[in-house]
Amino acid sequence: MKRLKGKIAAITGAADGIGHAIAKAMAAEGACVVLSDIDADKGEAAAKALRDGGAEAEFIRCDVAEEGDIRAMIERTLTWGGRIDVLVNNAAVAIGGMPVHEMTDDQWHRLIAVNLTSVFRGCKYALPHMIAQGSGSIINMASAQGHIGLDGWTAYAGAKGAVMAMTRQMAVEFGPAGIRVNSISPGTIATPMNEGVIAQMGEAVARAWVKMHPMGRIGRPEEVAEAAVYLASDAAGFTTGVDLRVDGGLCVTPRYVPDLV
Ligand SMILES: NC(=O)c1ccc[n+]([C@@H]2O[C@H](COP(=O)([O-])OP(=O)(O)OC[C@H]3O[C@@H](n4cnc5c(N)ncnc54)[C@H](O)[C@@H]3O)[C@@H](O)[C@H]2O)c1
């Protein structure tokens, strides 16, 4: 029995990386998936590949920094699927790698718009429909960096910490309506986001990441997707307000200062 059979799921940032892996995994478990992303070419191709494989998948271009795009993405999901069972607020940008006092206001505002305000808006537009249905599962992508410190990522960590706090608040507020709200905190995962960080900071950072994780490697997007499938499924029917860490043990290690030279 497929774990998400018949569920309608919308995923932001689904053209690549973790969001793409979540879309693929949810489709494989029988969900009808709405992929959305700022990158229309990649997103259309990703949705087509899923359809070619026999899944029900649609793509809508959505820049999560734009309120109208998020509203349209939720409306399109409802028009297409008739309901919205699962919302994955996944899209984010990695603006960091610099001390917080060297960050510009523009960088700060861009990060908060894409990584935090987007979560508020996704929930804002999905919740009325989930309340009317009497059910729903919202999954917000947080980060190990919302739990532990890493040089140069104060703003990113601040947004992720806020995502986790909002997740707990909404779990309390909407539990009585049958809506579950959880977050996932990945450790370092092999995605284009981190290819960008390596390009910015150098190969040494990639070696350091491996050393930081007790599992002795970084994670795969599919390993995060598996957690999202679980949280979306009825098997997690009594799980809400949780942050599920998929981090190879990163958050339970003492701070390890790698040799970056
Ligand atoms: N990769 C990691 O190590 C890691 C660790 C912890 C948390 N996360 C979180 O997981 C999520 C996914 O990260 P990833 O590594 O897959 O990222 P990624 O950069 O590899 O992929 C992100 C996807 O989001 C899209 N995107 C970027 N800006 C967007 C916007 N404004 N609107 C809509 N789509 C946009 C991109 O086009 C891309 O398809 C993010 O929330 C990230 O913060 C990632």
mmCIF file of C-alpha atoms and ligand atoms in Angstrom:
data_model
loop_
_atom_site.group_PDB
_atom_site.id
_atom_site.type_symbol
_atom_site.label_atom_id
_atom_site.label_comp_id
_atom_site.label_asym_id
_atom_site.label_seq_id
_atom_site.Cartn_x
_atom_site.Cartn_y
_atom_site.Cartn_z
ATOM 1 C CA MET A 1 0.000 0.000 0.000
ATOM 2 C CA LYS A 2 1.424 3.352 -1.023
ATOM 3 C CA ARG A 3 1.841 5.622 1.974
ATOM 4 C CA LEU A 4 0.502 8.835 0.374
ATOM 5 C CA LYS A 5 -2.071 7.375 -2.005
ATOM 6 C CA GLY A 6 -4.482 10.073 -3.212
ATOM 7 C CA LYS A 7 -2.965 12.906 -1.181
ATOM 8 C CA ILE A 8 -2.480 16.288 -2.844
ATOM 9 C CA ALA A 9 0.913 17.748 -1.980
ATOM 10 C CA ALA A 10 2.458 21.119 -2.857
ATOM 11 C CA ILE A 11 6.205 21.584 -2.516
ATOM 12 C CA THR A 12 8.190 24.816 -2.911
ATOM 13 C CA GLY A 13 11.720 24.813 -4.303
ATOM 14 C CA ALA A 14 10.962 21.470 -5.944
ATOM 15 C CA ALA A 15 13.024 21.793 -9.130
ATOM 16 C CA ASP A 16 16.257 20.695 -7.490
ATOM 17 C CA GLY A 17 17.933 19.558 -4.296
ATOM 18 C CA ILE A 18 15.908 18.428 -1.297
ATOM 19 C CA GLY A 19 12.594 19.759 -2.652
ATOM 20 C CA HIS A 20 12.988 17.761 -5.842
ATOM 21 C CA ALA A 21 13.794 14.622 -3.862
ATOM 22 C CA ILE A 22 10.669 15.208 -1.747
ATOM 23 C CA ALA A 23 8.493 15.613 -4.849
ATOM 24 C CA LYS A 24 9.885 12.383 -6.319
ATOM 25 C CA ALA A 25 9.484 10.439 -3.085
ATOM 26 C CA MET A 26 5.936 11.686 -2.471
ATOM 27 C CA ALA A 27 4.945 10.880 -6.058
ATOM 28 C CA ALA A 28 6.437 7.400 -5.693
ATOM 29 C CA GLU A 29 4.217 6.943 -2.624
ATOM 30 C CA GLY A 30 1.096 7.790 -4.607
ATOM 31 C CA ALA A 31 0.715 11.505 -3.946
ATOM 32 C CA CYS A 32 -0.380 13.941 -6.650
ATOM 33 C CA VAL A 33 2.367 16.538 -6.472
ATOM 34 C CA VAL A 34 2.475 20.219 -7.357
ATOM 35 C CA LEU A 35 6.083 21.192 -7.841
ATOM 36 C CA SER A 36 6.833 24.900 -7.625
ATOM 37 C CA ASP A 37 10.088 26.753 -8.079
ATOM 38 C CA ILE A 38 11.573 30.027 -9.251
ATOM 39 C CA ASP A 39 13.357 28.083 -12.020
ATOM 40 C CA ALA A 40 10.600 27.297 -14.539
ATOM 41 C CA ASP A 41 12.735 25.304 -17.015
ATOM 42 C CA LYS A 42 14.063 22.915 -14.397
ATOM 43 C CA GLY A 43 10.703 22.715 -12.650
ATOM 44 C CA GLU A 44 8.758 21.903 -15.833
ATOM 45 C CA ALA A 45 11.336 19.237 -16.689
ATOM 46 C CA ALA A 46 11.102 17.736 -13.203
ATOM 47 C CA ALA A 47 7.293 17.552 -13.346
ATOM 48 C CA LYS A 48 7.383 16.065 -16.854
ATOM 49 C CA ALA A 49 9.853 13.394 -15.743
ATOM 50 C CA LEU A 50 7.464 12.422 -12.948
ATOM 51 C CA ARG A 51 4.503 12.285 -15.344
ATOM 52 C CA ASP A 52 6.569 10.209 -17.793
ATOM 53 C CA GLY A 53 7.134 7.796 -14.914
ATOM 54 C CA GLY A 54 3.371 7.462 -14.394
ATOM 55 C CA ALA A 55 2.904 9.954 -11.548
ATOM 56 C CA GLU A 56 0.440 12.817 -11.358
ATOM 57 C CA ALA A 57 2.523 15.977 -11.266
ATOM 58 C CA GLU A 58 2.107 19.627 -12.170
ATOM 59 C CA PHE A 59 4.534 22.537 -12.152
ATOM 60 C CA ILE A 60 3.808 26.153 -11.353
ATOM 61 C CA ARG A 61 6.460 28.854 -11.297
ATOM 62 C CA CYS A 62 6.506 30.414 -7.841
ATOM 63 C CA ASP A 63 9.031 32.808 -6.366
ATOM 64 C CA VAL A 64 8.410 32.344 -2.659
ATOM 65 C CA ALA A 65 9.533 35.913 -2.021
ATOM 66 C CA GLU A 66 6.396 37.072 -3.875
ATOM 67 C CA GLU A 67 3.121 36.906 -1.979
ATOM 68 C CA GLY A 68 1.044 36.725 -5.186
ATOM 69 C CA ASP A 69 3.075 33.755 -6.445
ATOM 70 C CA ILE A 70 2.445 31.802 -3.246
ATOM 71 C CA ARG A 71 -1.259 32.578 -3.326
ATOM 72 C CA ALA A 72 -1.407 31.458 -6.973
ATOM 73 C CA MET A 73 0.497 28.253 -6.178
ATOM 74 C CA ILE A 74 -2.004 27.292 -3.466
ATOM 75 C CA GLU A 75 -4.976 28.233 -5.695
ATOM 76 C CA ARG A 76 -3.562 26.172 -8.575
ATOM 77 C CA THR A 77 -3.126 23.210 -6.238
ATOM 78 C CA LEU A 78 -6.794 23.462 -5.230
ATOM 79 C CA THR A 79 -8.020 23.861 -8.800
ATOM 80 C CA TRP A 80 -5.973 20.863 -9.932
ATOM 81 C CA GLY A 81 -6.354 18.558 -6.957
ATOM 82 C CA GLY A 82 -9.559 19.818 -5.333
ATOM 83 C CA ARG A 83 -7.850 20.026 -1.933
ATOM 84 C CA ILE A 84 -4.450 20.432 -0.294
ATOM 85 C CA ASP A 85 -3.354 17.681 2.055
ATOM 86 C CA VAL A 86 0.345 18.461 2.327
ATOM 87 C CA LEU A 87 2.311 21.701 2.068
ATOM 88 C CA VAL A 88 6.102 21.547 2.148
ATOM 89 C CA ASN A 89 7.643 24.974 2.695
ATOM 90 C CA ASN A 90 11.081 24.017 1.428
ATOM 91 C CA ALA A 91 12.532 26.790 -0.758
ATOM 92 C CA ALA A 92 15.325 28.831 0.786
ATOM 93 C CA VAL A 93 18.563 30.555 -0.125
ATOM 94 C CA ALA A 94 21.968 30.266 1.520
ATOM 95 C CA ILE A 95 23.112 33.828 2.078
ATOM 96 C CA GLY A 96 25.942 33.664 4.578
ATOM 97 C CA GLY A 97 29.550 32.739 5.007
ATOM 98 C CA MET A 98 30.245 36.219 6.340
ATOM 99 C CA PRO A 99 30.255 37.633 9.891
ATOM 100 C CA VAL A 100 26.884 39.118 10.734
ATOM 101 C CA HIS A 101 28.334 42.623 11.062
ATOM 102 C CA GLU A 102 29.464 42.434 7.431
ATOM 103 C CA MET A 103 26.042 41.489 6.144
ATOM 104 C CA THR A 104 24.162 44.234 4.342
ATOM 105 C CA ASP A 105 20.560 45.149 5.079
ATOM 106 C CA ASP A 106 19.642 44.052 1.545
ATOM 107 C CA GLN A 107 21.139 40.587 2.151
ATOM 108 C CA TRP A 108 19.283 40.329 5.458
ATOM 109 C CA HIS A 109 15.940 41.336 3.960
ATOM 110 C CA ARG A 110 16.348 38.975 0.982
ATOM 111 C CA LEU A 111 17.143 36.061 3.287
ATOM 112 C CA ILE A 112 14.200 36.774 5.575
ATOM 113 C CA ALA A 113 11.836 37.158 2.598
ATOM 114 C CA VAL A 114 12.839 33.868 0.941
ATOM 115 C CA ASN A 115 13.534 31.733 4.030
ATOM 116 C CA LEU A 116 10.996 33.005 6.581
ATOM 117 C CA THR A 117 8.236 35.258 5.242
ATOM 118 C CA SER A 118 7.607 32.582 2.600
ATOM 119 C CA VAL A 119 6.763 30.081 5.342
ATOM 120 C CA PHE A 120 4.285 32.513 6.906
ATOM 121 C CA ARG A 121 2.642 33.100 3.520
ATOM 122 C CA GLY A 122 2.540 29.440 2.527
ATOM 123 C CA CYS A 123 0.775 28.636 5.780
ATOM 124 C CA LYS A 124 -1.450 31.707 5.543
ATOM 125 C CA TYR A 125 -2.850 30.668 2.158
ATOM 126 C CA ALA A 126 -3.029 26.911 2.790
ATOM 127 C CA LEU A 127 -4.509 26.957 6.291
ATOM 128 C CA PRO A 128 -8.053 28.161 5.474
ATOM 129 C CA HIS A 129 -8.460 25.201 3.098
ATOM 130 C CA MET A 130 -6.944 22.705 5.528
ATOM 131 C CA ILE A 131 -9.217 24.048 8.278
ATOM 132 C CA ALA A 132 -12.248 23.623 5.993
ATOM 133 C CA GLN A 133 -11.128 20.049 5.193
ATOM 134 C CA GLY A 134 -10.458 19.295 8.855
ATOM 135 C CA SER A 135 -7.045 17.856 7.984
ATOM 136 C CA GLY A 136 -3.637 18.717 6.629
ATOM 137 C CA SER A 137 0.092 18.286 7.136
ATOM 138 C CA ILE A 138 2.454 21.240 6.917
ATOM 139 C CA ILE A 139 6.172 20.489 6.763
ATOM 140 C CA ASN A 140 8.576 23.386 7.155
ATOM 141 C CA MET A 141 12.218 22.974 6.196
ATOM 142 C CA ALA A 142 14.403 24.135 9.079
ATOM 143 C CA SER A 143 18.105 23.289 9.516
ATOM 144 C CA ALA A 144 20.686 21.939 11.921
ATOM 145 C CA GLN A 145 21.865 25.535 11.957
ATOM 146 C CA GLY A 146 18.685 26.474 13.797
ATOM 147 C CA HIS A 147 20.040 24.285 16.631
ATOM 148 C CA ILE A 148 23.798 24.829 16.678
ATOM 149 C CA GLY A 149 26.288 27.537 15.809
ATOM 150 C CA LEU A 150 28.420 27.731 12.700
ATOM 151 C CA ASP A 151 30.635 30.674 11.880
ATOM 152 C CA GLY A 152 29.142 33.048 9.331
ATOM 153 C CA TRP A 153 25.509 31.934 9.289
ATOM 154 C CA THR A 154 23.745 34.040 11.933
ATOM 155 C CA ALA A 155 20.951 35.359 9.693
ATOM 156 C CA TYR A 156 20.277 31.973 8.102
ATOM 157 C CA ALA A 157 20.194 30.365 11.553
ATOM 158 C CA GLY A 158 17.902 33.115 12.830
ATOM 159 C CA ALA A 159 15.388 32.436 10.073
ATOM 160 C CA LYS A 160 15.539 28.667 10.652
ATOM 161 C CA GLY A 161 15.121 29.105 14.410
ATOM 162 C CA ALA A 162 12.058 31.237 13.722
ATOM 163 C CA VAL A 163 10.707 28.571 11.359
ATOM 164 C CA MET A 164 10.933 26.022 14.180
ATOM 165 C CA ALA A 165 9.272 28.368 16.692
ATOM 166 C CA MET A 166 6.436 29.093 14.238
ATOM 167 C CA THR A 167 6.064 25.360 13.623
ATOM 168 C CA ARG A 168 5.497 24.727 17.334
ATOM 169 C CA GLN A 169 3.051 27.629 17.624
ATOM 170 C CA MET A 170 0.996 26.479 14.654
ATOM 171 C CA ALA A 171 0.991 22.882 15.875
ATOM 172 C CA VAL A 172 -0.661 24.091 19.060
ATOM 173 C CA GLU A 173 -3.045 26.450 17.333
ATOM 174 C CA PHE A 174 -4.249 24.136 14.572
ATOM 175 C CA GLY A 175 -4.086 20.712 16.235
ATOM 176 C CA PRO A 176 -7.749 21.028 17.222
ATOM 177 C CA ALA A 177 -8.566 21.565 13.524
ATOM 178 C CA GLY A 178 -6.869 18.269 12.612
ATOM 179 C CA ILE A 179 -3.817 19.938 11.095
ATOM 180 C CA ARG A 180 -0.322 18.742 11.912
ATOM 181 C CA VAL A 181 2.653 21.095 11.622
ATOM 182 C CA ASN A 182 6.216 19.759 11.807
ATOM 183 C CA SER A 183 9.671 20.752 10.674
ATOM 184 C CA ILE A 184 12.721 18.903 9.424
ATOM 185 C CA SER A 185 16.268 19.934 10.267
ATOM 186 C CA PRO A 186 18.727 18.483 7.790
ATOM 187 C CA GLY A 187 22.445 18.361 8.479
ATOM 188 C CA THR A 188 24.698 19.008 5.503
ATOM 189 C CA ILE A 189 23.124 17.498 2.410
ATOM 190 C CA ALA A 190 24.650 17.080 -1.059
ATOM 191 C CA THR A 191 22.609 19.641 -3.048
ATOM 192 C CA PRO A 192 23.284 22.540 -5.418
ATOM 193 C CA MET A 193 22.944 24.869 -2.404
ATOM 194 C CA ASN A 194 26.077 23.394 -0.893
ATOM 195 C CA GLU A 195 27.872 23.263 -4.227
ATOM 196 C CA GLY A 196 27.386 27.047 -4.146
ATOM 197 C CA VAL A 197 28.788 27.300 -0.615
ATOM 198 C CA ILE A 198 31.842 25.238 -1.638
ATOM 199 C CA ALA A 199 32.362 27.484 -4.678
ATOM 200 C CA GLN A 200 32.222 30.511 -2.328
ATOM 201 C CA MET A 201 34.296 29.154 0.574
ATOM 202 C CA GLY A 202 36.574 26.534 -0.997
ATOM 203 C CA GLU A 203 36.948 22.739 -1.023
ATOM 204 C CA ALA A 204 38.240 22.679 2.573
ATOM 205 C CA VAL A 205 34.749 23.404 3.812
ATOM 206 C CA ALA A 206 33.497 20.206 2.142
ATOM 207 C CA ARG A 207 36.131 18.155 3.974
ATOM 208 C CA ALA A 208 35.214 19.904 7.228
ATOM 209 C CA TRP A 209 31.524 19.054 6.785
ATOM 210 C CA VAL A 210 32.350 15.354 6.529
ATOM 211 C CA LYS A 211 34.350 15.532 9.763
ATOM 212 C CA MET A 212 31.572 17.399 11.578
ATOM 213 C CA HIS A 213 29.016 14.620 11.053
ATOM 214 C CA PRO A 214 29.399 11.559 13.298
ATOM 215 C CA MET A 215 28.155 9.386 10.427
ATOM 216 C CA GLY A 216 31.358 10.290 8.591
ATOM 217 C CA ARG A 217 29.653 11.677 5.514
ATOM 218 C CA ILE A 218 27.148 14.275 4.435
ATOM 219 C CA GLY A 219 23.556 13.314 3.701
ATOM 220 C CA ARG A 220 21.615 12.626 0.531
ATOM 221 C CA PRO A 221 18.464 14.540 -0.461
ATOM 222 C CA GLU A 222 16.573 11.218 -0.568
ATOM 223 C CA GLU A 223 17.282 10.723 3.147
ATOM 224 C CA VAL A 224 15.552 14.025 3.945
ATOM 225 C CA ALA A 225 12.715 13.168 1.560
ATOM 226 C CA GLU A 226 12.027 9.973 3.486
ATOM 227 C CA ALA A 227 11.410 12.039 6.639
ATOM 228 C CA ALA A 228 9.017 14.298 4.711
ATOM 229 C CA VAL A 229 7.082 11.284 3.393
ATOM 230 C CA TYR A 230 6.702 10.019 6.946
ATOM 231 C CA LEU A 231 5.501 13.378 8.299
ATOM 232 C CA ALA A 232 3.042 13.718 5.413
ATOM 233 C CA SER A 233 1.647 10.228 5.899
ATOM 234 C CA ASP A 234 -1.119 8.974 8.146
ATOM 235 C CA ALA A 235 1.540 6.953 9.987
ATOM 236 C CA ALA A 236 2.512 10.275 11.593
ATOM 237 C CA GLY A 237 -1.110 10.972 12.562
ATOM 238 C CA PHE A 238 -0.217 11.722 16.207
ATOM 239 C CA THR A 239 2.999 13.611 15.433
ATOM 240 C CA THR A 240 2.846 17.379 15.522
ATOM 241 C CA GLY A 241 5.050 20.214 16.730
ATOM 242 C CA VAL A 242 8.119 18.072 16.147
ATOM 243 C CA ASP A 243 11.423 19.016 14.567
ATOM 244 C CA LEU A 244 12.784 15.855 12.948
ATOM 245 C CA ARG A 245 16.541 16.071 12.636
ATOM 246 C CA VAL A 246 18.023 14.272 9.636
ATOM 247 C CA ASP A 247 21.576 15.304 10.340
ATOM 248 C CA GLY A 248 23.852 12.275 10.717
ATOM 249 C CA GLY A 249 24.253 13.210 14.382
ATOM 250 C CA LEU A 250 25.560 16.734 13.691
ATOM 251 C CA CYS A 251 23.458 18.370 16.392
ATOM 252 C CA VAL A 252 24.520 16.006 19.166
ATOM 253 C CA THR A 253 28.279 16.407 18.724
ATOM 254 C CA PRO A 254 30.389 18.827 20.680
ATOM 255 C CA ARG A 255 31.533 21.715 18.525
ATOM 256 C CA TYR A 256 34.275 20.414 16.276
ATOM 257 C CA VAL A 257 36.641 23.010 14.894
ATOM 258 C CA PRO A 258 38.006 21.602 11.658
ATOM 259 C CA ASP A 259 41.355 22.512 10.215
ATOM 260 C CA LEU A 260 40.368 24.606 7.234
ATOM 261 C CA VAL A 261 43.899 25.206 5.920
HETATM 262 N N1 LIG B 1 21.520 21.362 1.639
HETATM 263 C C1 LIG B 1 21.700 21.412 2.952
HETATM 264 O O1 LIG B 1 22.762 21.027 3.472
HETATM 265 C C2 LIG B 1 20.617 21.925 3.850
HETATM 266 C C3 LIG B 1 20.820 21.822 5.228
HETATM 267 C C4 LIG B 1 19.841 22.272 6.083
HETATM 268 C C5 LIG B 1 18.687 22.817 5.581
HETATM 269 N N2 LIG B 1 18.515 22.909 4.239
HETATM 270 C C6 LIG B 1 17.270 23.484 3.766
HETATM 271 O O2 LIG B 1 16.653 22.591 2.859
HETATM 272 C C7 LIG B 1 15.917 23.346 1.900
HETATM 273 C C8 LIG B 1 16.341 22.971 0.497
HETATM 274 O O3 LIG B 1 17.728 23.216 0.371
HETATM 275 P P1 LIG B 1 18.563 22.654 -0.860
HETATM 276 O O4 LIG B 1 19.923 22.393 -0.341
HETATM 277 O O5 LIG B 1 17.819 21.616 -1.566
HETATM 278 O O6 LIG B 1 18.629 23.985 -1.762
HETATM 279 P P2 LIG B 1 19.037 24.115 -3.300
HETATM 280 O O7 LIG B 1 19.558 25.514 -3.439
HETATM 281 O O8 LIG B 1 19.905 23.019 -3.704
HETATM 282 O O9 LIG B 1 17.640 24.018 -4.055
HETATM 283 C C9 LIG B 1 16.669 24.965 -3.734
HETATM 284 C C10 LIG B 1 15.595 25.017 -4.781
HETATM 285 O O10 LIG B 1 14.812 26.166 -4.437
HETATM 286 C C11 LIG B 1 14.688 27.018 -5.551
HETATM 287 N N3 LIG B 1 14.578 28.397 -5.124
HETATM 288 C C12 LIG B 1 15.552 29.256 -4.760
HETATM 289 N N4 LIG B 1 15.026 30.460 -4.485
HETATM 290 C C13 LIG B 1 13.686 30.343 -4.658
HETATM 291 C C14 LIG B 1 12.611 31.235 -4.539
HETATM 292 N N5 LIG B 1 12.794 32.514 -4.193
HETATM 293 N N6 LIG B 1 11.368 30.783 -4.788
HETATM 294 C C15 LIG B 1 11.162 29.506 -5.161
HETATM 295 N N7 LIG B 1 12.147 28.621 -5.316
HETATM 296 C C16 LIG B 1 13.397 29.041 -5.064
HETATM 297 C C17 LIG B 1 15.911 26.761 -6.409
HETATM 298 O O11 LIG B 1 15.685 27.113 -7.773
HETATM 299 C C18 LIG B 1 16.127 25.266 -6.192
HETATM 300 O O12 LIG B 1 15.405 24.499 -7.130
HETATM 301 C C19 LIG B 1 16.146 24.816 2.256
HETATM 302 O O13 LIG B 1 15.111 25.245 3.117
HETATM 303 C C20 LIG B 1 17.444 24.782 3.011
HETATM 304 O O14 LIG B 1 17.591 25.893 3.868
HETATM 305 C C21 LIG B 1 19.455 22.487 3.362
#
